[in-house]
Amino acid sequence: MFLYALTILVSAFLLFQVQPVIAKTILPWFGGSAAVWTTCMLFFQMVLLLGYLYSHAVVRYLKPRMQTLVHCGMLLVSAAVLPILPNVSWKPAPQTNPRCASSDCWR
């Protein structure tokens, strides 16, 4: 039981370490408004919900040996994408102004 609790603690710690780092990096790119922060929070909450769905489905529909293989595969995939940094291509073009919806804005 201790191993399960430790696993949950470490996974939650890692998730809540990645979330602020990503949000802190991309907030200035998109103007730093509350909408950007809310979008980041929504994205990470949805990913957390998908993680819960994944764990429920794996435990419910797979046998223990297959669960081990799936989890090891997911661990390898996640290790392959480290470090987690936002891509510069996400950054809006410099000539776009997120605060201006019409073409008659002050320049």
Coordinates of C-alpha atoms in Angstrom, one line a residue, residues 18-104:
V18 CA 5.6 20.9 -14.9
Q19 CA 2.4 22.9 -15.0
P20 CA 3.7 26.2 -13.5
V21 CA 6.9 26.0 -15.5
I22 CA 5.1 25.7 -18.8
A23 CA 2.5 28.4 -17.9
K24 CA 5.2 30.8 -16.6
T25 CA 7.1 30.4 -19.9
I26 CA 4.2 31.0 -22.3
L27 CA 2.2 33.6 -20.3
P28 CA 4.4 36.5 -21.6
W29 CA 4.1 35.2 -25.1
F30 CA 0.3 35.6 -25.1
G31 CA 0.0 38.8 -23.2
G32 CA -0.1 37.5 -19.6
S33 CA -3.8 37.8 -19.2
A34 CA -6.1 35.8 -17.0
A35 CA -7.5 34.0 -20.0
V36 CA -4.0 32.5 -20.8
W37 CA -3.6 31.3 -17.2
T38 CA -7.1 29.9 -17.3
T39 CA -6.4 28.0 -20.5
C40 CA -3.2 26.5 -19.0
M41 CA -5.2 25.4 -16.0
L42 CA -7.9 23.9 -18.1
F43 CA -5.4 22.1 -20.3
F44 CA -3.6 20.5 -17.3
Q45 CA -6.8 19.6 -15.6
M46 CA -8.0 17.9 -18.7
V47 CA -4.7 16.0 -19.0
L48 CA -5.1 15.0 -15.3
L49 CA -8.6 13.7 -16.0
L50 CA -7.3 11.8 -19.1
G51 CA -4.7 10.3 -16.8
Y52 CA -7.3 9.1 -14.4
L53 CA -9.3 7.6 -17.3
Y54 CA -6.2 5.9 -18.6
S55 CA -5.5 4.3 -15.2
H56 CA -9.1 3.2 -14.7
A57 CA -9.2 1.6 -18.2
V58 CA -5.8 -0.1 -17.7
V59 CA -6.8 -1.6 -14.3
R60 CA -10.3 -2.6 -15.4
Y61 CA -9.6 -4.1 -18.8
L62 CA -6.0 -5.4 -18.8
K63 CA -4.4 -8.3 -16.9
P64 CA -1.6 -7.5 -14.5
R65 CA 1.2 -8.6 -16.9
M66 CA -0.2 -6.5 -19.7
Q67 CA -0.6 -3.5 -17.3
T68 CA 3.1 -3.8 -16.5
L69 CA 4.0 -3.7 -20.2
V70 CA 1.7 -0.8 -20.9
H71 CA 3.1 1.2 -18.0
C72 CA 6.7 0.5 -18.9
G73 CA 5.9 1.5 -22.5
M74 CA 4.3 4.8 -21.3
L75 CA 7.4 5.4 -19.1
L76 CA 9.7 5.0 -22.0
V77 CA 7.6 7.3 -24.2
S78 CA 7.5 10.0 -21.5
A79 CA 11.2 9.7 -20.9
A80 CA 11.8 10.2 -24.7
V81 CA 10.1 13.6 -24.7
L82 CA 12.1 15.0 -21.8
P83 CA 12.8 17.9 -21.2
I84 CA 9.4 19.4 -21.4
L85 CA 9.8 22.8 -22.8
P86 CA 7.4 24.9 -24.9
N87 CA 8.3 25.1 -28.6
V88 CA 9.2 28.6 -29.9
S89 CA 6.8 28.0 -32.8
W90 CA 3.9 28.4 -30.4
K91 CA 4.9 32.0 -29.9
P92 CA 2.6 34.4 -31.8
A93 CA 4.0 36.5 -34.6
P94 CA 5.3 39.9 -33.5
Q95 CA 3.0 41.9 -35.7
T96 CA -0.2 40.3 -34.1
N97 CA -1.8 42.1 -31.2
P98 CA -3.9 39.9 -29.0
R99 CA -5.6 42.9 -27.4
C100 CA -6.8 44.3 -30.7
A101 CA -9.7 42.6 -32.5
S102 CA -10.3 45.1 -35.3
S103 CA -8.0 46.6 -37.9
D104 CA -8.4 50.2 -36.7

